[in-house]
mmCIF file of C-alpha atoms and ligand atoms in Angstrom:
data_model
loop_
_atom_site.group_PDB
_atom_site.id
_atom_site.type_symbol
_atom_site.label_atom_id
_atom_site.label_comp_id
_atom_site.label_asym_id
_atom_site.label_seq_id
_atom_site.Cartn_x
_atom_site.Cartn_y
_atom_site.Cartn_z
ATOM 1 C CA MET A 1 -4.912 18.823 54.166
ATOM 2 C CA PRO A 2 -4.053 16.099 51.093
ATOM 3 C CA PHE A 3 -6.821 16.328 48.546
ATOM 4 C CA THR A 4 -7.731 15.987 44.814
ATOM 5 C CA HIS A 5 -10.050 18.603 43.606
ATOM 6 C CA ASP A 6 -11.416 19.047 40.317
ATOM 7 C CA SER A 7 -12.448 22.680 39.008
ATOM 8 C CA LEU A 8 -14.960 23.221 36.269
ATOM 9 C CA ALA A 9 -14.093 25.495 33.472
ATOM 10 C CA GLN A 10 -16.490 28.277 33.175
ATOM 11 C CA ARG A 11 -16.768 31.934 32.251
ATOM 12 C CA VAL A 12 -18.783 34.114 34.752
ATOM 13 C CA ILE A 13 -19.417 37.665 34.393
ATOM 14 C CA LEU A 14 -21.172 39.982 36.810
ATOM 15 C CA GLY A 15 -22.737 43.239 36.128
ATOM 16 C CA SER A 16 -25.735 45.035 37.171
ATOM 17 C CA GLY A 17 -27.591 46.209 33.834
ATOM 18 C CA GLN A 18 -25.013 44.524 31.726
ATOM 19 C CA ALA A 19 -26.689 41.387 30.725
ATOM 20 C CA SER A 20 -27.641 42.204 27.021
ATOM 21 C CA ALA A 21 -24.194 43.690 26.182
ATOM 22 C CA ALA A 22 -22.623 40.661 27.745
ATOM 23 C CA LEU A 23 -24.615 38.176 25.971
ATOM 24 C CA ALA A 24 -24.002 39.938 22.679
ATOM 25 C CA ALA A 25 -20.198 39.603 23.218
ATOM 26 C CA GLU A 26 -20.409 36.117 24.272
ATOM 27 C CA ILE A 27 -22.538 34.934 21.565
ATOM 28 C CA GLU A 28 -19.961 36.622 19.263
ATOM 29 C CA ARG A 29 -17.156 35.120 21.172
ATOM 30 C CA LEU A 30 -18.492 31.653 20.919
ATOM 31 C CA GLY A 31 -19.574 31.977 17.342
ATOM 32 C CA GLY A 32 -23.193 31.071 18.105
ATOM 33 C CA ARG A 33 -25.110 31.048 14.733
ATOM 34 C CA ARG A 34 -28.620 29.837 15.543
ATOM 35 C CA VAL A 35 -29.641 30.655 18.839
ATOM 36 C CA MET A 36 -32.610 29.039 20.920
ATOM 37 C CA VAL A 37 -33.971 31.119 24.024
ATOM 38 C CA ILE A 38 -35.382 29.144 26.841
ATOM 39 C CA ALA A 39 -37.268 31.189 29.327
ATOM 40 C CA GLY A 40 -40.530 30.446 31.541
ATOM 41 C CA GLU A 41 -43.761 32.419 31.919
ATOM 42 C CA HIS A 42 -42.577 34.724 34.754
ATOM 43 C CA GLU A 43 -39.216 35.154 32.848
ATOM 44 C CA ALA A 44 -40.309 35.935 29.619
ATOM 45 C CA ALA A 45 -40.268 39.693 29.934
ATOM 46 C CA LEU A 46 -36.609 39.481 31.376
ATOM 47 C CA ALA A 47 -35.637 37.513 28.380
ATOM 48 C CA ASP A 48 -37.014 40.013 26.167
ATOM 49 C CA GLN A 49 -34.860 42.613 27.606
ATOM 50 C CA VAL A 50 -31.697 40.438 27.383
ATOM 51 C CA VAL A 51 -32.198 39.224 23.851
ATOM 52 C CA ALA A 52 -33.473 42.463 22.318
ATOM 53 C CA ASP A 53 -30.465 42.837 20.171
ATOM 54 C CA GLN A 54 -30.080 39.172 19.056
ATOM 55 C CA SER A 55 -31.365 37.313 16.219
ATOM 56 C CA VAL A 56 -33.350 34.529 17.796
ATOM 57 C CA GLU A 57 -34.293 31.312 15.720
ATOM 58 C CA LEU A 58 -36.448 29.614 18.405
ATOM 59 C CA ARG A 59 -38.086 30.959 21.369
ATOM 60 C CA TRP A 60 -39.240 28.278 24.118
ATOM 61 C CA GLY A 61 -41.370 29.344 26.887
ATOM 62 C CA GLU A 62 -42.650 25.991 28.439
ATOM 63 C CA VAL A 63 -40.596 25.207 31.656
ATOM 64 C CA ARG A 64 -41.816 23.122 34.636
ATOM 65 C CA GLN A 65 -40.296 22.402 37.656
ATOM 66 C CA HIS A 66 -37.798 19.065 37.794
ATOM 67 C CA VAL A 67 -37.697 18.837 33.987
ATOM 68 C CA PRO A 68 -40.498 16.248 32.988
ATOM 69 C CA LEU A 69 -38.627 14.007 30.422
ATOM 70 C CA GLU A 70 -41.541 14.487 27.946
ATOM 71 C CA LEU A 71 -40.891 17.934 28.123
ATOM 72 C CA ALA A 72 -37.402 17.768 27.477
ATOM 73 C CA GLN A 73 -37.793 15.415 24.488
ATOM 74 C CA ARG A 74 -40.036 18.190 22.812
ATOM 75 C CA ALA A 75 -37.447 20.711 23.589
ATOM 76 C CA ARG A 76 -34.610 18.620 22.125
ATOM 77 C CA ALA A 77 -36.763 17.802 18.896
ATOM 78 C CA ALA A 78 -37.418 21.507 18.324
ATOM 79 C CA ALA A 79 -33.764 22.514 18.825
ATOM 80 C CA THR A 80 -32.703 19.934 16.441
ATOM 81 C CA GLU A 81 -35.206 20.856 13.849
ATOM 82 C CA ALA A 82 -34.292 24.423 14.082
ATOM 83 C CA GLY A 83 -30.352 23.480 13.909
ATOM 84 C CA ILE A 84 -29.514 25.299 17.129
ATOM 85 C CA ASP A 85 -25.971 25.571 18.043
ATOM 86 C CA LEU A 86 -26.216 28.066 21.072
ATOM 87 C CA VAL A 87 -28.980 28.101 24.008
ATOM 88 C CA VAL A 88 -29.545 30.885 26.216
ATOM 89 C CA SER A 89 -31.338 30.128 29.490
ATOM 90 C CA VAL A 90 -33.063 33.289 31.049
ATOM 91 C CA GLY A 91 -34.513 32.104 34.560
ATOM 92 C CA GLY A 92 -34.465 29.889 37.684
ATOM 93 C CA GLY A 93 -33.195 26.474 38.042
ATOM 94 C CA SER A 94 -36.007 24.981 35.989
ATOM 95 C CA THR A 95 -35.225 26.787 33.166
ATOM 96 C CA THR A 96 -31.544 26.170 33.484
ATOM 97 C CA GLY A 97 -32.529 22.612 33.844
ATOM 98 C CA LEU A 98 -34.446 22.477 30.531
ATOM 99 C CA ALA A 99 -31.437 23.830 28.827
ATOM 100 C CA LYS A 100 -29.255 21.274 30.339
ATOM 101 C CA ALA A 101 -31.621 18.576 29.245
ATOM 102 C CA VAL A 102 -31.322 19.820 25.759
ATOM 103 C CA ALA A 103 -27.546 19.787 25.774
ATOM 104 C CA MET A 104 -27.440 16.115 26.808
ATOM 105 C CA GLU A 105 -28.702 15.014 23.522
ATOM 106 C CA VAL A 106 -28.088 17.903 21.109
ATOM 107 C CA ASP A 107 -24.683 19.680 20.400
ATOM 108 C CA VAL A 108 -25.231 23.109 21.757
ATOM 109 C CA THR A 109 -23.218 25.322 23.818
ATOM 110 C CA ILE A 110 -25.062 26.864 26.848
ATOM 111 C CA ILE A 111 -25.169 30.414 28.119
ATOM 112 C CA ALA A 112 -27.050 30.858 31.416
ATOM 113 C CA VAL A 113 -28.683 33.939 32.656
ATOM 114 C CA PRO A 114 -29.787 33.077 36.098
ATOM 115 C CA THR A 115 -32.781 34.934 37.766
ATOM 116 C CA THR A 116 -32.833 33.078 41.117
ATOM 117 C CA TYR A 117 -30.175 31.894 43.496
ATOM 118 C CA ALA A 118 -30.575 28.185 42.692
ATOM 119 C CA GLY A 119 -27.189 27.755 41.250
ATOM 120 C CA SER A 120 -27.664 25.020 38.778
ATOM 121 C CA GLU A 121 -25.717 27.224 36.330
ATOM 122 C CA ALA A 122 -22.374 26.455 38.001
ATOM 123 C CA THR A 123 -23.006 22.644 38.240
ATOM 124 C CA ASN A 124 -22.613 19.919 35.668
ATOM 125 C CA VAL A 125 -25.707 18.180 37.335
ATOM 126 C CA TRP A 126 -28.757 17.280 35.222
ATOM 127 C CA GLY A 127 -32.174 16.196 36.412
ATOM 128 C CA LEU A 128 -35.099 14.550 34.591
ATOM 129 C CA THR A 129 -38.386 13.487 36.162
ATOM 130 C CA GLU A 130 -40.386 10.403 34.666
ATOM 131 C CA ASP A 131 -43.548 8.756 36.123
ATOM 132 C CA GLY A 132 -42.759 10.622 39.384
ATOM 133 C CA THR A 133 -39.490 9.557 39.825
ATOM 134 C CA LYS A 134 -36.555 12.397 39.257
ATOM 135 C CA THR A 135 -33.166 11.314 38.300
ATOM 136 C CA THR A 136 -30.023 13.030 38.295
ATOM 137 C CA GLY A 137 -26.466 12.707 36.887
ATOM 138 C CA ALA A 138 -23.366 14.724 35.990
ATOM 139 C CA ASP A 139 -22.194 15.104 32.363
ATOM 140 C CA PRO A 140 -19.837 17.682 31.299
ATOM 141 C CA ARG A 141 -22.012 18.673 28.263
ATOM 142 C CA VAL A 142 -24.572 20.274 30.562
ATOM 143 C CA LEU A 143 -22.277 22.800 32.215
ATOM 144 C CA PRO A 144 -23.105 26.297 30.870
ATOM 145 C CA THR A 145 -20.109 27.792 28.962
ATOM 146 C CA THR A 146 -20.710 31.006 30.207
ATOM 147 C CA VAL A 147 -22.861 32.456 33.184
ATOM 148 C CA ILE A 148 -24.135 36.018 33.193
ATOM 149 C CA TYR A 149 -25.263 37.433 36.271
ATOM 150 C CA ASP A 150 -27.299 40.711 36.307
ATOM 151 C CA ALA A 151 -28.940 41.741 39.648
ATOM 152 C CA GLY A 152 -31.280 44.010 37.739
ATOM 153 C CA LEU A 153 -32.951 40.668 36.457
ATOM 154 C CA THR A 154 -33.518 39.632 40.023
ATOM 155 C CA THR A 155 -35.452 42.564 41.450
ATOM 156 C CA SER A 156 -38.777 41.220 40.254
ATOM 157 C CA LEU A 157 -38.320 37.967 42.176
ATOM 158 C CA PRO A 158 -40.769 38.194 44.823
ATOM 159 C CA VAL A 159 -39.335 38.505 48.595
ATOM 160 C CA ASP A 160 -40.488 35.174 49.628
ATOM 161 C CA LEU A 161 -39.097 33.388 46.746
ATOM 162 C CA THR A 162 -35.883 35.304 47.151
ATOM 163 C CA VAL A 163 -35.483 34.162 50.710
ATOM 164 C CA ALA A 164 -36.171 30.449 49.937
ATOM 165 C CA SER A 165 -33.954 30.617 47.029
ATOM 166 C CA GLY A 166 -31.227 32.373 48.896
ATOM 167 C CA LEU A 167 -31.501 29.558 51.635
ATOM 168 C CA ASN A 168 -31.383 26.744 48.871
ATOM 169 C CA GLY A 169 -28.070 28.504 47.903
ATOM 170 C CA LEU A 170 -26.917 28.463 51.667
ATOM 171 C CA ALA A 171 -28.032 24.781 51.820
ATOM 172 C CA HIS A 172 -25.348 24.067 49.220
ATOM 173 C CA CYS A 173 -22.773 25.853 51.278
ATOM 174 C CA VAL A 174 -23.548 24.127 54.576
ATOM 175 C CA ASP A 175 -24.185 20.363 53.081
ATOM 176 C CA SER A 176 -20.590 20.982 51.596
ATOM 177 C CA LEU A 177 -19.028 20.877 55.058
ATOM 178 C CA TRP A 178 -19.676 17.140 55.186
ATOM 179 C CA ALA A 179 -20.570 16.051 51.689
ATOM 180 C CA PRO A 180 -18.754 13.017 50.132
ATOM 181 C CA ARG A 181 -16.231 15.077 48.141
ATOM 182 C CA ALA A 182 -15.727 17.803 50.780
ATOM 183 C CA ASP A 183 -12.087 19.166 50.603
ATOM 184 C CA PRO A 184 -10.445 22.329 51.367
ATOM 185 C CA ILE A 185 -11.090 24.182 48.178
ATOM 186 C CA ASN A 186 -14.914 23.892 48.286
ATOM 187 C CA LEU A 187 -14.916 24.484 51.929
ATOM 188 C CA ALA A 188 -13.374 27.819 51.344
ATOM 189 C CA MET A 189 -15.944 28.526 48.494
ATOM 190 C CA ALA A 190 -18.644 27.240 50.877
ATOM 191 C CA LEU A 191 -17.822 29.494 53.640
ATOM 192 C CA GLU A 192 -17.458 32.619 51.442
ATOM 193 C CA GLY A 193 -20.804 31.862 49.829
ATOM 194 C CA ALA A 194 -22.562 31.582 53.295
ATOM 195 C CA ARG A 195 -20.812 34.966 54.253
ATOM 196 C CA ALA A 196 -22.037 36.699 51.100
ATOM 197 C CA LEU A 197 -25.632 35.053 51.242
ATOM 198 C CA ALA A 198 -25.996 36.105 55.133
ATOM 199 C CA LEU A 199 -24.937 39.781 54.241
ATOM 200 C CA GLY A 200 -26.813 40.053 50.774
ATOM 201 C CA LEU A 201 -30.402 38.346 51.908
ATOM 202 C CA PRO A 202 -31.142 40.686 54.920
ATOM 203 C CA ALA A 203 -30.348 43.515 52.635
ATOM 204 C CA VAL A 204 -32.763 42.393 49.766
ATOM 205 C CA VAL A 205 -35.542 41.624 52.338
ATOM 206 C CA ALA A 206 -35.147 45.399 53.696
ATOM 207 C CA ASP A 207 -35.318 46.647 50.197
ATOM 208 C CA PRO A 208 -35.944 44.286 47.317
ATOM 209 C CA GLN A 209 -34.749 46.892 44.759
ATOM 210 C CA ASP A 210 -31.087 46.973 46.479
ATOM 211 C CA LEU A 211 -28.705 45.917 43.652
ATOM 212 C CA VAL A 212 -25.701 45.797 46.130
ATOM 213 C CA GLY A 213 -27.646 43.121 48.298
ATOM 214 C CA ARG A 214 -28.832 41.382 45.250
ATOM 215 C CA GLU A 215 -25.147 41.172 43.721
ATOM 216 C CA GLN A 216 -24.151 39.677 47.086
ATOM 217 C CA CYS A 217 -26.665 37.132 46.856
ATOM 218 C CA LEU A 218 -25.647 36.158 43.315
ATOM 219 C CA TYR A 219 -21.920 36.157 44.012
ATOM 220 C CA GLY A 220 -22.898 33.824 47.068
ATOM 221 C CA ALA A 221 -25.226 31.612 45.083
ATOM 222 C CA TYR A 222 -22.598 31.119 42.511
ATOM 223 C CA LEU A 223 -19.825 30.161 45.140
ATOM 224 C CA SER A 224 -22.519 28.140 46.796
ATOM 225 C CA ALA A 225 -23.097 26.166 43.772
ATOM 226 C CA VAL A 226 -19.336 25.683 42.657
ATOM 227 C CA ALA A 227 -18.937 24.248 46.346
ATOM 228 C CA PHE A 228 -21.814 21.841 45.846
ATOM 229 C CA ALA A 229 -20.773 20.743 42.220
ATOM 230 C CA SER A 230 -17.361 19.878 43.568
ATOM 231 C CA ALA A 231 -18.275 18.629 47.069
ATOM 232 C CA GLY A 232 -21.146 16.364 46.013
ATOM 233 C CA SER A 233 -24.562 15.896 47.673
ATOM 234 C CA GLY A 234 -24.680 15.657 51.301
ATOM 235 C CA MET A 235 -27.454 14.384 53.909
ATOM 236 C CA HIS A 236 -29.242 17.678 53.276
ATOM 237 C CA HIS A 237 -29.718 17.386 49.692
ATOM 238 C CA LYS A 238 -30.437 13.792 49.681
ATOM 239 C CA ILE A 239 -33.449 14.338 52.116
ATOM 240 C CA CYS A 240 -34.712 17.319 50.153
ATOM 241 C CA HIS A 241 -34.278 15.174 46.745
ATOM 242 C CA VAL A 242 -36.395 12.626 48.231
ATOM 243 C CA LEU A 243 -39.016 15.244 49.538
ATOM 244 C CA GLY A 244 -39.098 16.850 46.217
ATOM 245 C CA GLY A 245 -39.405 13.890 43.945
ATOM 246 C CA ALA A 246 -41.938 11.751 46.080
ATOM 247 C CA TYR A 247 -44.353 14.415 47.257
ATOM 248 C CA ASP A 248 -43.711 17.141 44.642
ATOM 249 C CA LEU A 249 -42.767 19.820 47.308
ATOM 250 C CA PRO A 250 -41.543 23.171 46.162
ATOM 251 C CA HIS A 251 -37.542 22.923 45.720
ATOM 252 C CA ALA A 252 -36.515 26.221 47.143
ATOM 253 C CA PRO A 253 -38.814 26.336 50.402
ATOM 254 C CA THR A 254 -38.143 22.652 51.126
ATOM 255 C CA HIS A 255 -34.357 23.369 51.310
ATOM 256 C CA ALA A 256 -35.257 26.405 53.505
ATOM 257 C CA VAL A 257 -37.254 24.608 56.037
ATOM 258 C CA VAL A 258 -34.996 21.149 56.145
ATOM 259 C CA LEU A 259 -31.545 22.987 56.465
ATOM 260 C CA PRO A 260 -31.585 24.160 60.282
ATOM 261 C CA TYR A 261 -32.622 20.715 61.230
ATOM 262 C CA VAL A 262 -29.729 19.089 59.464
ATOM 263 C CA LEU A 263 -27.288 21.726 60.772
ATOM 264 C CA ALA A 264 -28.339 20.733 64.134
ATOM 265 C CA HIS A 265 -28.098 17.063 63.394
ATOM 266 C CA ASN A 266 -24.553 17.373 62.363
ATOM 267 C CA ALA A 267 -22.733 20.455 63.767
ATOM 268 C CA ALA A 268 -21.532 19.009 67.038
ATOM 269 C CA ALA A 269 -19.505 16.343 64.917
ATOM 270 C CA VAL A 270 -17.703 18.783 62.974
ATOM 271 C CA PRO A 271 -16.976 21.654 65.344
ATOM 272 C CA THR A 272 -14.039 23.360 63.328
ATOM 273 C CA GLU A 273 -16.228 23.771 60.044
ATOM 274 C CA ALA A 274 -19.274 24.647 62.414
ATOM 275 C CA GLY A 275 -17.345 27.350 63.939
ATOM 276 C CA ARG A 276 -15.858 28.715 60.679
ATOM 277 C CA LEU A 277 -19.537 28.487 59.328
ATOM 278 C CA ALA A 278 -20.905 30.355 62.440
ATOM 279 C CA LEU A 279 -18.263 33.240 61.914
ATOM 280 C CA ALA A 280 -19.462 33.534 58.208
ATOM 281 C CA LEU A 281 -23.051 33.829 59.335
ATOM 282 C CA GLY A 282 -22.399 36.606 61.869
ATOM 283 C CA ALA A 283 -21.545 34.864 65.066
ATOM 284 C CA THR A 284 -19.156 36.615 67.125
ATOM 285 C CA PRO A 285 -15.528 34.988 68.124
ATOM 286 C CA THR A 286 -16.771 34.694 71.730
ATOM 287 C CA GLN A 287 -19.691 32.825 70.967
ATOM 288 C CA VAL A 288 -17.695 30.623 68.608
ATOM 289 C CA GLU A 289 -15.242 29.965 71.195
ATOM 290 C CA ALA A 290 -17.741 28.998 73.832
ATOM 291 C CA ASP A 291 -19.483 26.370 71.708
ATOM 292 C CA PRO A 292 -18.958 26.503 67.805
ATOM 293 C CA ALA A 293 -21.691 24.165 66.924
ATOM 294 C CA GLN A 294 -24.085 25.658 68.979
ATOM 295 C CA ALA A 295 -23.000 29.183 67.526
ATOM 296 C CA ALA A 296 -23.668 27.722 64.196
ATOM 297 C CA VAL A 297 -26.945 26.538 64.930
ATOM 298 C CA ASP A 298 -28.050 29.898 66.723
ATOM 299 C CA ALA A 299 -26.562 32.141 63.675
ATOM 300 C CA LEU A 300 -28.708 30.244 61.154
ATOM 301 C CA GLU A 301 -31.695 30.413 63.525
ATOM 302 C CA GLU A 302 -31.307 34.297 63.775
ATOM 303 C CA LEU A 303 -30.906 34.710 59.933
ATOM 304 C CA ARG A 304 -34.088 32.654 59.340
ATOM 305 C CA VAL A 305 -36.010 34.536 61.803
ATOM 306 C CA ALA A 306 -34.674 37.975 60.396
ATOM 307 C CA LEU A 307 -35.738 36.688 56.982
ATOM 308 C CA ASP A 308 -38.995 35.297 58.071
ATOM 309 C CA ALA A 309 -38.090 31.989 56.182
ATOM 310 C CA PRO A 310 -40.521 29.203 55.918
ATOM 311 C CA ARG A 311 -40.427 27.090 58.958
ATOM 312 C CA ARG A 312 -42.638 24.008 58.863
ATOM 313 C CA LEU A 313 -42.891 21.348 56.133
ATOM 314 C CA ALA A 314 -46.566 21.029 56.837
ATOM 315 C CA GLU A 315 -46.725 24.385 55.313
ATOM 316 C CA VAL A 316 -45.004 23.587 52.127
ATOM 317 C CA GLY A 317 -47.360 20.575 51.365
ATOM 318 C CA LEU A 318 -46.038 17.446 53.446
ATOM 319 C CA ALA A 319 -48.797 15.480 54.700
ATOM 320 C CA GLU A 320 -48.115 14.225 58.499
ATOM 321 C CA GLY A 321 -49.055 10.750 57.207
ATOM 322 C CA ASP A 322 -45.996 10.621 54.795
ATOM 323 C CA LEU A 323 -43.267 11.185 57.499
ATOM 324 C CA PRO A 324 -42.687 7.517 57.896
ATOM 325 C CA ASP A 325 -42.519 6.716 54.261
ATOM 326 C CA ALA A 326 -40.015 9.885 53.903
ATOM 327 C CA VAL A 327 -37.808 8.543 56.425
ATOM 328 C CA GLN A 328 -37.611 5.003 54.682
ATOM 329 C CA ARG A 329 -36.973 6.655 51.544
ATOM 330 C CA SER A 330 -34.512 8.980 52.711
ATOM 331 C CA LEU A 331 -32.355 6.518 55.081
ATOM 332 C CA PRO A 332 -30.737 4.522 52.465
ATOM 333 C CA LYS A 333 -29.641 7.745 50.460
ATOM 334 C CA ILE A 334 -27.674 9.302 53.363
ATOM 335 C CA PRO A 335 -24.089 9.162 52.261
ATOM 336 C CA GLU A 336 -21.550 7.372 54.249
ATOM 337 C CA SER A 337 -19.536 10.599 54.473
ATOM 338 C CA ASN A 338 -22.004 11.846 56.957
ATOM 339 C CA PRO A 339 -19.807 12.948 60.037
ATOM 340 C CA VAL A 340 -22.375 11.000 62.409
ATOM 341 C CA PRO A 341 -24.449 7.902 61.909
ATOM 342 C CA VAL A 342 -28.011 8.446 60.880
ATOM 343 C CA THR A 343 -30.559 6.127 62.431
ATOM 344 C CA GLU A 344 -34.308 5.533 61.764
ATOM 345 C CA ALA A 345 -35.080 7.250 64.973
ATOM 346 C CA SER A 346 -32.666 10.197 64.461
ATOM 347 C CA LEU A 347 -33.960 10.927 60.946
ATOM 348 C CA THR A 348 -37.610 10.486 62.254
ATOM 349 C CA GLY A 349 -36.851 12.998 64.892
ATOM 350 C CA LEU A 350 -35.351 15.392 62.446
ATOM 351 C CA LEU A 351 -38.193 15.242 59.854
ATOM 352 C CA ARG A 352 -40.987 15.343 62.382
ATOM 353 C CA SER A 353 -39.358 18.484 63.973
ATOM 354 C CA ALA A 354 -39.098 20.118 60.383
ATOM 355 C CA TRP A 355 -42.741 19.295 59.618
ATOM 356 C CA ALA A 356 -43.947 20.964 62.884
ATOM 357 C CA GLY A 357 -41.517 23.633 62.775
ATOM 358 C CA ASP A 358 -39.952 23.049 66.458
ATOM 359 C CA LYS A 359 -36.900 25.016 67.423
ATOM 360 C CA PRO A 360 -33.855 23.104 66.019
ATOM 361 C CA THR A 361 -31.913 21.742 68.944
ATOM 362 C CA LEU A 362 -28.264 20.677 68.672
ATOM 363 C CA HIS A 363 -27.784 17.186 68.695
ATOM 364 C CA ARG A 364 -24.775 15.991 71.174
ATOM 365 C CA HIS A 365 -22.954 12.807 69.847
ATOM 366 C CA PRO A 366 -21.225 10.580 72.180
HETATM 367 P P1 LIG B 1 -37.749 27.955 39.656
HETATM 368 O O1 LIG B 1 -36.917 27.895 38.521
HETATM 369 O O2 LIG B 1 -38.836 26.727 39.391
HETATM 370 O O3 LIG B 1 -38.259 29.261 39.720
HETATM 371 C C1 LIG B 1 -39.362 29.524 40.575
HETATM 372 C C2 LIG B 1 -40.566 30.430 40.262
HETATM 373 O O4 LIG B 1 -39.720 31.850 40.042
HETATM 374 C C3 LIG B 1 -40.937 30.189 38.766
HETATM 375 O O5 LIG B 1 -42.144 30.520 38.508
HETATM 376 C C4 LIG B 1 -40.041 31.423 37.891
HETATM 377 O O6 LIG B 1 -40.677 31.528 36.675
HETATM 378 C C5 LIG B 1 -39.974 32.443 38.654
HETATM 379 N N1 LIG B 1 -38.917 33.277 38.654
HETATM 380 C C6 LIG B 1 -37.673 32.949 38.221
HETATM 381 N N2 LIG B 1 -36.929 34.150 38.427
HETATM 382 C C7 LIG B 1 -37.663 35.284 38.509
HETATM 383 C C8 LIG B 1 -37.543 36.758 38.537
HETATM 384 N N3 LIG B 1 -36.473 37.131 38.477
HETATM 385 N N4 LIG B 1 -38.833 37.377 38.665
HETATM 386 C C9 LIG B 1 -40.012 36.843 38.866
HETATM 387 N N5 LIG B 1 -39.992 35.525 38.867
HETATM 388 C C10 LIG B 1 -39.029 34.729 38.644
HETATM 389 O O7 LIG B 1 -37.074 27.570 40.924
HETATM 390 P P2 LIG B 1 -35.478 27.772 41.505
HETATM 391 O O8 LIG B 1 -35.713 27.450 42.859
HETATM 392 O O9 LIG B 1 -34.764 28.784 40.810
HETATM 393 O O10 LIG B 1 -35.129 26.051 40.834
HETATM 394 C C11 LIG B 1 -35.462 25.031 41.264
HETATM 395 C C12 LIG B 1 -35.042 23.866 40.270
HETATM 396 O O11 LIG B 1 -33.592 23.937 40.069
HETATM 397 C C13 LIG B 1 -35.525 22.630 40.751
HETATM 398 O O12 LIG B 1 -36.061 21.588 39.899
HETATM 399 C C14 LIG B 1 -34.147 22.068 41.253
HETATM 400 O O13 LIG B 1 -33.866 20.651 41.127
HETATM 401 C C15 LIG B 1 -33.130 22.710 40.197
HETATM 402 N N6 LIG B 1 -31.743 22.852 40.755
HETATM 403 C C16 LIG B 1 -30.860 22.082 39.891
HETATM 404 C C17 LIG B 1 -29.531 22.340 40.362
HETATM 405 C C18 LIG B 1 -28.380 21.538 39.662
HETATM 406 O O14 LIG B 1 -27.358 21.692 39.864
HETATM 407 N N7 LIG B 1 -28.698 20.840 38.696
HETATM 408 C C19 LIG B 1 -29.133 23.103 41.553
HETATM 409 C C20 LIG B 1 -30.182 23.682 42.232
HETATM 410 C C21 LIG B 1 -31.618 23.669 41.669
#
């Protein structure tokens, strides 16, 4: 039980249909005078709606995944030239990421209005890509001061992206079970986040306009990211980081595919946490009592099938010939905190199964 836990200070507002009013109140509260709005191509109409009543100094519409450094530098220069003191980001993790890249170098406050379940808004982690290599780091300046969640802004997110993004959130929860700074506080958030996502995602797949289900997903995504920011990157995130950076695979679908295999790799070594995760994902107490690790793997698999989530790395763009290279790149990155040793053979097996889409099988550890 002994722990040292840091909590990040941030105001979080959730209210469907409330984003515009909440934004006006927050800009007033924070004393923002010269506002920059960042929203990508598919998010521009949502941003128009949210900032309609604001005086906006600068609109920025160019957003790319993994934040190329050259793009960040142009956005920073534009913000500096326009004397911006407050940035409003309306969009997914890529858009939030660009706002963070601006805040690294320009003295601005960020208000994040997320429209996916990536969770970047709740972390102090930035990412930048240069010459195909993605670098990440933590910096208190990039943490949004306020997050405004409005489920009405997420109903336009296509169902396949909703599922992949929601499972990206769930991956934050699962990886928090064994990440380097895992503690009882971030475990509690991770488990409640998993419960909310497992409740919300099937409701949204059944009816993409269901605001109650979308609110559950946003709530779960927020908790998942708070847990992740606190616990740090575990085995799952290290693998996905390599796959995204080296082969330019899409972020959320890659997480959705890899997660069940990492859980199957680690669950038997953390039976208590696995049992609690299984319950959060909807397993029965009898199933958990019989075999907590198997119950967790089965519950995730059931959810994955119900959501028709992406299954194979082959389908998200990884070539079979890249598997040995992916193993070599990932192996040195696996944190020492991982509850079981990861070997070249076990990682090869994991990635090959994820590439082919085999049914995840629980690893029993001696
Ligand atoms: P994304 O931001 O790239 O969005 C995916 C697509 O969905 C984009 O085309 C976007 O315009 C569109 N979109 C977003 N919201 C929409 C909506 N409501 N309706 C219709 N279309 C919409 O993808 P993402 O998965 O949200 O974010 C991925 C990025 O976030 C990656 O670069 C990842 O590394 C980063 N990320 C960072 C952290 C962190 O803590 N720093 C955490 C999670 C993710």
